[in-house]
CSV table of C-alpha atoms and ligand atoms in Angstrom, one decimal:
chain,number,residue,atom,x,y,z
A,1014,MET,CA,0.0,0.0,0.0
A,1015,PHE,CA,2.9,2.4,0.7
A,1016,ASP,CA,5.6,2.9,-1.8
A,1017,ALA,CA,9.1,2.4,-0.6
A,1018,ARG,CA,10.2,5.9,0.4
A,1019,VAL,CA,13.3,6.7,2.4
A,1020,PHE,CA,13.6,9.7,4.8
A,1021,SER,CA,16.7,10.6,6.7
A,1022,GLY,CA,18.1,13.6,8.5
A,1023,VAL,CA,21.4,15.1,9.4
A,1024,GLN,CA,22.2,17.8,11.8
A,1025,PRO,CA,23.8,21.0,10.6
A,1026,THR,CA,26.4,21.2,13.3
A,1027,GLY,CA,30.1,21.7,12.9
A,1028,ASN,CA,32.5,20.1,10.5
A,1029,LEU,CA,31.5,16.9,8.8
A,1030,HIS,CA,34.0,14.1,9.3
A,1031,LEU,CA,34.7,10.6,8.0
A,1032,GLY,CA,32.3,9.1,10.6
A,1033,ASN,CA,29.4,11.1,9.1
A,1034,TYR,CA,30.5,10.2,5.6
A,1035,LEU,CA,31.0,6.5,6.0
A,1036,GLY,CA,28.3,6.1,8.6
A,1037,ALA,CA,25.5,7.9,6.8
A,1038,ILE,CA,26.2,10.0,3.7
A,1039,LYS,CA,27.8,7.3,1.5
A,1040,ASN,CA,24.9,5.1,2.3
A,1041,TRP,CA,22.4,7.8,1.4
A,1042,VAL,CA,24.0,8.2,-2.0
A,1043,GLY,CA,23.6,4.4,-2.6
A,1044,LEU,CA,19.9,4.3,-1.6
A,1045,GLN,CA,19.0,6.7,-4.4
A,1046,LYS,CA,18.9,4.0,-6.9
A,1047,ASP,CA,16.5,1.8,-5.1
A,1048,TYR,CA,14.2,4.2,-3.3
A,1049,GLU,CA,12.4,7.5,-3.6
A,1050,THR,CA,14.7,9.5,-1.2
A,1051,ILE,CA,14.1,12.6,1.0
A,1052,TYR,CA,17.1,14.0,2.8
A,1053,CYS,CA,16.7,16.7,5.3
A,1054,ILE,CA,19.1,19.0,7.1
A,1055,VAL,CA,17.5,19.1,10.5
A,1056,ASP,CA,18.0,22.7,11.7
A,1057,LEU,CA,15.0,22.5,14.0
A,1058,HIS,CA,16.7,19.6,15.8
A,1059,ALA,CA,20.0,21.5,16.0
A,1060,ILE,CA,18.4,24.3,18.1
A,1061,THR,CA,17.4,21.9,20.9
A,1062,VAL,CA,20.8,22.9,22.2
A,1063,PRO,CA,22.1,26.5,21.9
A,1064,GLN,CA,23.5,27.4,18.5
A,1065,ASP,CA,25.4,30.5,17.3
A,1066,PRO,CA,23.2,31.9,14.5
A,1067,GLU,CA,26.0,32.6,12.1
A,1068,SER,CA,27.6,29.2,12.7
A,1069,LEU,CA,24.2,27.5,12.2
A,1070,LYS,CA,23.8,29.1,8.8
A,1071,ILE,CA,27.4,28.2,7.7
A,1072,ALA,CA,26.9,24.6,8.9
A,1073,THR,CA,23.6,24.3,7.0
A,1074,TYR,CA,25.3,25.4,3.7
A,1075,GLU,CA,28.3,23.1,4.4
A,1076,VAL,CA,26.2,20.1,5.0
A,1077,ALA,CA,24.1,20.8,1.9
A,1078,ALA,CA,27.3,21.3,-0.2
A,1079,CYS,CA,28.8,18.1,1.2
A,1080,LEU,CA,25.8,16.0,0.4
A,1081,ILE,CA,25.6,17.3,-3.2
A,1082,ALA,CA,29.4,16.9,-3.6
A,1083,SER,CA,29.1,13.3,-2.3
A,1084,GLY,CA,26.6,12.4,-4.9
A,1085,ILE,CA,23.1,13.3,-3.7
A,1086,HIS,CA,21.4,14.2,-7.0
A,1087,VAL,CA,19.1,17.1,-6.2
A,1088,ASN,CA,16.9,16.5,-9.3
A,1089,ASN,CA,15.9,13.1,-8.0
A,1090,SER,CA,16.4,13.2,-4.3
A,1091,ILE,CA,14.6,15.9,-2.3
A,1092,LEU,CA,17.1,17.9,-0.3
A,1093,PHE,CA,16.1,20.7,1.9
A,1094,ASN,CA,16.5,22.2,5.4
A,1095,GLN,CA,13.8,21.4,7.9
A,1096,SER,CA,12.8,24.9,9.0
A,1097,GLN,CA,11.6,25.7,5.4
A,1098,VAL,CA,8.9,23.1,5.6
A,1099,PRO,CA,6.4,24.1,8.3
A,1100,GLN,CA,4.7,20.7,8.4
A,1101,HIS,CA,7.5,19.2,10.5
A,1102,ALA,CA,6.9,21.4,13.5
A,1103,GLU,CA,3.1,21.2,13.0
A,1104,LEU,CA,3.0,17.4,12.9
A,1105,ALA,CA,5.4,17.3,15.9
A,1106,TRP,CA,2.8,19.1,18.0
A,1107,LEU,CA,0.1,16.6,17.1
A,1108,PHE,CA,2.5,13.9,18.1
A,1109,ASN,CA,3.3,15.6,21.4
A,1110,CYS,CA,-0.3,14.9,22.1
A,1111,VAL,CA,0.0,11.2,21.2
A,1112,ALA,CA,3.4,10.3,22.7
A,1113,ARG,CA,3.5,9.6,26.5
A,1114,LEU,CA,5.8,11.0,29.1
A,1115,GLY,CA,6.7,7.5,30.0
A,1116,TRP,CA,7.9,6.8,26.4
A,1117,LEU,CA,10.1,9.9,26.3
A,1118,ASN,CA,11.5,9.2,29.7
A,1119,ARG,CA,13.0,6.0,28.4
A,1120,MET,CA,15.1,7.8,25.7
A,1121,THR,CA,18.7,7.2,26.4
A,1122,GLN,CA,19.9,10.0,24.2
A,1123,PHE,CA,18.0,12.6,26.2
A,1124,LYS,CA,19.5,11.3,29.4
A,1125,GLU,CA,23.0,11.4,27.9
A,1126,LYS,CA,22.6,14.9,26.4
A,1127,ALA,CA,20.8,16.4,29.3
A,1128,GLY,CA,23.4,15.0,31.7
A,1129,LYS,CA,23.2,15.9,35.4
A,1130,ASN,CA,21.7,19.3,34.9
A,1131,ARG,CA,18.4,18.0,33.5
A,1132,GLU,CA,16.4,20.9,34.9
A,1133,ASN,CA,18.3,23.2,32.6
A,1134,ALA,CA,17.7,21.1,29.4
A,1135,THR,CA,15.3,22.7,26.9
A,1136,VAL,CA,11.8,21.3,26.4
A,1137,GLY,CA,12.9,20.9,22.8
A,1138,LEU,CA,15.7,18.5,23.7
A,1139,TYR,CA,13.2,16.4,25.6
A,1140,ALA,CA,10.6,16.4,22.8
A,1141,TYR,CA,13.3,15.8,20.1
A,1142,PRO,CA,12.0,12.3,19.3
A,1143,THR,CA,8.5,13.4,18.6
A,1144,LEU,CA,9.9,15.9,16.0
A,1145,MET,CA,12.0,13.1,14.5
A,1146,ALA,CA,8.8,11.0,14.3
A,1147,ALA,CA,7.1,13.9,12.5
A,1148,ASP,CA,10.0,14.2,10.1
A,1149,ILE,CA,9.6,10.6,9.0
A,1150,LEU,CA,5.8,10.3,9.1
A,1151,ALA,CA,5.0,13.7,7.4
A,1152,TYR,CA,6.1,11.9,4.3
A,1153,LYS,CA,4.8,8.4,5.3
A,1154,ALA,CA,8.3,7.2,4.8
A,1155,THR,CA,8.6,3.5,4.9
A,1156,HIS,CA,12.4,3.1,5.4
A,1157,VAL,CA,14.9,5.1,7.5
A,1158,PRO,CA,18.6,4.6,7.4
A,1159,VAL,CA,19.8,5.1,10.9
A,1160,GLY,CA,22.9,4.5,13.0
A,1161,ASP,CA,22.8,2.6,16.3
A,1162,ASP,CA,22.3,5.8,18.3
A,1163,GLN,CA,19.0,6.6,16.5
A,1164,LYS,CA,17.4,3.1,16.7
A,1165,GLN,CA,15.5,3.9,19.8
A,1166,HIS,CA,14.1,7.0,18.3
A,1167,LEU,CA,12.9,5.0,15.3
A,1168,GLU,CA,11.2,2.5,17.6
A,1169,LEU,CA,9.4,5.5,19.3
A,1170,THR,CA,8.4,6.7,15.8
A,1171,ARG,CA,6.8,3.3,15.2
A,1172,ASP,CA,5.1,3.5,18.6
A,1173,ILE,CA,3.7,6.9,17.8
A,1174,ALA,CA,2.5,5.7,14.4
A,1175,THR,CA,0.8,2.7,16.0
A,1176,ALA,CA,-0.9,4.8,18.6
A,1177,PHE,CA,-2.1,7.3,16.1
A,1178,ASN,CA,-3.4,4.6,13.8
A,1179,SER,CA,-5.3,2.9,16.6
A,1180,MET,CA,-6.9,6.3,17.6
A,1181,PHE,CA,-7.7,7.5,14.1
A,1182,GLY,CA,-7.6,4.8,11.6
A,1183,GLU,CA,-5.6,1.6,11.0
A,1184,SER,CA,-2.9,2.0,8.4
A,1185,PHE,CA,-3.0,5.7,8.4
A,1186,PHE,CA,0.7,5.8,8.9
A,1187,PRO,CA,3.1,3.0,7.7
A,1188,LEU,CA,5.4,1.7,10.4
A,1189,PRO,CA,8.9,2.8,9.1
A,1190,LYS,CA,11.6,0.2,9.0
A,1191,PRO,CA,15.3,0.8,9.8
A,1192,ILE,CA,17.8,0.3,7.0
A,1193,ILE,CA,20.9,-1.2,8.5
A,1194,GLN,CA,24.1,-0.8,6.6
A,1195,LYS,CA,26.1,-3.8,5.3
A,1196,THR,CA,29.6,-2.4,5.8
A,1197,ALA,CA,30.9,-1.6,9.2
A,1198,ALA,CA,29.9,2.0,9.5
A,1199,ARG,CA,30.8,2.7,13.1
A,1200,ILE,CA,33.9,4.8,12.7
A,1201,MET,CA,35.9,5.3,15.9
A,1202,SER,CA,38.3,7.9,17.0
A,1203,LEU,CA,41.8,7.6,15.6
A,1204,ARG,CA,43.2,7.9,19.1
A,1205,ASP,CA,40.8,5.7,21.0
A,1206,GLY,CA,39.2,2.7,19.2
A,1207,LYS,CA,36.5,2.5,21.9
A,1208,SER,CA,35.0,6.0,21.4
A,1209,LYS,CA,33.1,7.2,18.3
A,1210,MET,CA,34.7,9.6,15.9
A,1211,SER,CA,33.3,12.9,16.9
A,1212,LYS,CA,33.4,16.6,16.0
A,1213,SER,CA,33.3,17.5,19.6
A,1214,GLU,CA,36.5,15.7,20.5
A,1215,GLU,CA,39.2,18.2,21.5
A,1216,SER,CA,42.0,16.9,19.4
A,1217,ASP,CA,41.7,17.3,15.6
A,1218,PHE,CA,43.9,14.2,15.2
A,1219,THR,CA,41.1,12.0,16.5
A,1220,ARG,CA,39.2,12.5,13.2
A,1221,ILE,CA,39.4,13.0,9.5
A,1222,ASN,CA,37.4,16.0,8.4
A,1223,LEU,CA,35.9,16.1,5.0
A,1224,ASN,CA,37.7,19.4,4.3
A,1225,ASP,CA,41.1,18.2,5.5
A,1226,GLY,CA,43.9,18.6,2.9
A,1227,ASP,CA,45.7,15.5,1.4
A,1228,ASP,CA,48.8,16.0,3.5
A,1229,LEU,CA,46.9,16.4,6.7
A,1230,ILE,CA,45.0,13.2,6.0
A,1231,SER,CA,48.3,11.3,5.5
A,1232,GLN,CA,49.6,12.8,8.7
A,1233,LYS,CA,46.6,11.9,10.7
A,1234,ILE,CA,46.6,8.3,9.5
A,1235,LYS,CA,50.4,8.0,10.2
A,1236,LYS,CA,49.8,9.2,13.8
A,1237,ALA,CA,46.7,7.1,14.3
A,1238,LYS,CA,47.0,4.8,17.4
A,1239,THR,CA,47.7,1.2,16.6
A,1240,ASP,CA,49.8,-1.6,18.0
A,1241,SER,CA,52.9,-3.5,16.9
A,1242,GLU,CA,51.2,-6.8,16.1
A,1243,PRO,CA,50.8,-7.8,12.5
A,1244,LEU,CA,47.3,-8.0,11.1
A,1245,PRO,CA,45.5,-11.3,11.6
A,1246,ASP,CA,43.5,-13.2,8.9
A,1247,ASN,CA,40.1,-12.8,10.4
A,1248,ILE,CA,38.1,-10.0,12.1
A,1249,LYS,CA,37.4,-12.0,15.3
A,1250,ALA,CA,41.1,-11.8,16.2
A,1251,LEU,CA,40.8,-8.0,16.3
A,1252,GLU,CA,38.3,-8.0,19.1
A,1253,GLU,CA,40.8,-6.9,21.7
A,1254,ARG,CA,42.5,-4.5,19.3
A,1255,PRO,CA,39.9,-1.7,18.8
A,1256,GLU,CA,42.2,0.7,17.1
A,1257,ALA,CA,43.5,-1.8,14.6
A,1258,ARG,CA,39.9,-2.9,14.0
A,1259,ASN,CA,38.8,0.6,13.3
A,1260,LEU,CA,41.4,1.2,10.6
A,1261,VAL,CA,40.5,-2.1,8.9
A,1262,GLY,CA,36.8,-1.1,9.2
A,1263,ILE,CA,37.5,2.2,7.5
A,1264,TYR,CA,39.4,0.6,4.7
A,1265,ALA,CA,36.6,-2.0,4.2
A,1266,ALA,CA,33.9,0.7,4.1
A,1267,LEU,CA,35.9,2.8,1.7
A,1268,THR,CA,36.5,-0.1,-0.7
A,1269,SER,CA,33.1,-1.6,-0.2
A,1270,GLN,CA,34.3,-5.0,0.9
A,1271,SER,CA,34.1,-7.0,4.1
A,1272,GLU,CA,36.6,-6.7,6.8
A,1273,ASP,CA,37.6,-10.3,6.4
A,1274,LYS,CA,38.3,-9.7,2.8
A,1275,VAL,CA,40.5,-6.8,3.6
A,1276,LEU,CA,42.3,-9.0,6.2
A,1277,SER,CA,42.8,-11.7,3.7
A,1278,GLU,CA,44.8,-9.2,1.6
A,1279,PHE,CA,46.8,-7.7,4.5
A,1280,SER,CA,47.2,-10.5,7.1
A,1281,GLY,CA,50.7,-11.0,8.3
A,1282,GLY,CA,51.7,-7.5,7.4
A,1283,GLY,CA,52.1,-4.6,9.9
A,1284,PHE,CA,50.7,-1.1,9.9
A,1285,GLY,CA,53.8,0.3,8.3
A,1286,LYS,CA,52.5,-1.2,5.1
A,1287,PHE,CA,48.8,-0.9,5.7
A,1288,LYS,CA,48.6,2.8,6.8
A,1289,PRO,CA,50.0,4.4,3.6
A,1290,LEU,CA,47.5,2.4,1.5
A,1291,LEU,CA,44.7,3.4,3.8
A,1292,ALA,CA,45.7,7.1,3.5
A,1293,GLU,CA,45.8,6.8,-0.3
A,1294,CYS,CA,42.3,5.3,-0.3
A,1295,LEU,CA,41.1,8.1,1.9
A,1296,ILE,CA,42.6,10.8,-0.2
A,1297,ASN,CA,41.1,9.3,-3.4
A,1298,GLU,CA,37.7,9.4,-1.8
A,1299,ILE,CA,37.8,12.7,0.0
A,1300,ALA,CA,39.8,15.0,-2.3
A,1301,PRO,CA,37.2,15.2,-5.0
A,1302,ILE,CA,34.4,15.7,-2.5
A,1303,ARG,CA,36.3,18.4,-0.8
A,1304,ASN,CA,37.1,20.2,-4.1
A,1305,GLU,CA,33.5,19.9,-5.3
A,1306,MET,CA,32.2,21.1,-1.9
A,1307,ASN,CA,34.3,24.2,-2.0
A,1308,LYS,CA,33.1,25.0,-5.5
A,1309,ILE,CA,29.5,24.6,-4.5
A,1310,LEU,CA,30.0,26.8,-1.4
A,1311,ASN,CA,31.2,29.6,-3.6
A,1312,ASP,CA,27.7,30.1,-5.0
A,1313,LYS,CA,25.3,30.5,-2.1
A,1314,ALA,CA,22.6,31.9,-4.3
A,1315,GLU,CA,22.5,28.6,-6.2
A,1316,LEU,CA,22.5,26.6,-2.9
A,1317,ASP,CA,19.5,28.8,-1.7
A,1318,ARG,CA,17.7,27.9,-4.9
A,1319,ILE,CA,18.4,24.2,-4.5
A,1320,LEU,CA,17.2,24.1,-0.8
A,1321,LEU,CA,14.1,26.1,-1.7
A,1322,ARG,CA,13.2,23.9,-4.5
A,1323,GLY,CA,13.7,20.9,-2.2
A,1324,ALA,CA,11.5,22.5,0.4
A,1325,VAL,CA,8.7,23.1,-2.1
A,1326,ARG,CA,8.8,19.5,-3.3
A,1327,ALA,CA,8.9,18.2,0.3
A,1328,SER,CA,6.0,20.4,1.3
A,1329,SER,CA,3.9,19.3,-1.6
A,1330,ILE,CA,4.1,15.7,-0.2
A,1331,ALA,CA,3.7,16.6,3.4
A,1332,LYS,CA,0.8,19.1,3.0
A,1333,PRO,CA,-1.9,16.7,2.0
A,1334,ILE,CA,-0.8,14.1,4.6
A,1335,LEU,CA,-1.0,16.8,7.3
A,1336,ALA,CA,-4.3,18.0,6.1
A,1337,ASN,CA,-5.6,14.4,6.4
A,1338,CYS,CA,-4.2,14.1,9.9
A,1339,LYS,CA,-6.1,17.3,10.9
A,1340,LYS,CA,-9.2,16.0,9.3
A,1341,VAL,CA,-9.2,12.6,11.2
A,1342,ILE,CA,-8.4,14.4,14.4
A,1343,GLY,CA,-11.5,16.6,14.0
A,1344,PHE,CA,-10.1,20.0,13.3
A,1345,VAL,CA,-12.2,22.4,11.3
A,1346,GLN,CA,-10.3,23.3,8.2
A,1347,SER,CA,-11.9,26.2,6.2
A,1348,VAL,CA,-9.5,25.9,3.3
A,1349,ASN,CA,-8.6,22.8,1.3
B,1733,LIG,N1,18.2,12.5,15.1
B,1733,LIG,C1,19.1,12.3,14.0
B,1733,LIG,C2,20.5,12.4,14.4
B,1733,LIG,O1,20.9,13.1,15.3
B,1733,LIG,C3,18.8,13.2,12.9
B,1733,LIG,C4,17.4,13.1,12.4
B,1733,LIG,C5,16.4,14.0,12.6
B,1733,LIG,C6,16.8,12.0,11.7
B,1733,LIG,N2,15.2,13.5,12.0
B,1733,LIG,C7,15.5,12.3,11.5
B,1733,LIG,C8,17.4,10.8,11.2
B,1733,LIG,C9,14.6,11.4,10.8
B,1733,LIG,C10,16.5,9.9,10.5
B,1733,LIG,C11,15.2,10.2,10.3
B,1733,LIG,O2,21.4,11.8,13.8
């Protein structure tokens, strides 16, 4: 009954790095051939924590440019920033009146982000998952590529859809399914194989940014933490060597092969041989994206047009769905 439609979102915050690219963006590019795809730069989500206005604007352009440079085709995929499509916030309110405090209280991301000073967290940070549900369901998306950290939010989206359906009409909303990536997409810090690569880590040498120059990429890989053991011939043997495992995972994701396949090529060798090849692979992948991204960022007027066009297309899908929600809820709608 529902066509296969993908929705996903990315926050416009700070520099994009290899973790974002291999964990999400590269996957988004691939999904374009099998699905109708809607990709959203979620600026409404970003302001659940304080943002500097100028930085928010720059980050929004950067993320848009990066997605386009990576291969999101804006004539097929719908690409836009969330705040230009009012239906997201509107549907989120309706969902705030469906979701229960008990459900939101279970969200581990809120607990982590709010930390000890929960009283000082914004209401928006708490309600973040109902906005995410609205993002997805405003388009009746059937599939959502998400990382591990967002699985719980997608579960909540399904709970909200189920509750809405049982209140107002079975099969009103589809129950969106996660798309789990094949290749190991969890990219870890280059300095600590147990913590995720992150833009908020203090040292820049923990991550590869998508705008790093070629020499810097080589240097960062050269200095990446490893050990003195040779590489084994299977991934299980790397369980206790998280840094080594991470580098093998990056290589596997870049070359679209399994980690075991990579190890069958490199087993017995040390990092002295592996690292330069990894750096070369990284540069081959990132340099063209970086160059294209800079070109795109030089023409903000064109980016504005692209995002507006995306927003108009997105809105034309979300508008009738929202009107229908309002109708089944019982709102009087004088227009439409
Ligand atoms: N919460 C997601 C993140 O922080 C971003 C996001 C917002 C999203 N809305 C979404 C992801 C809808 C998938 C679908 O990464």
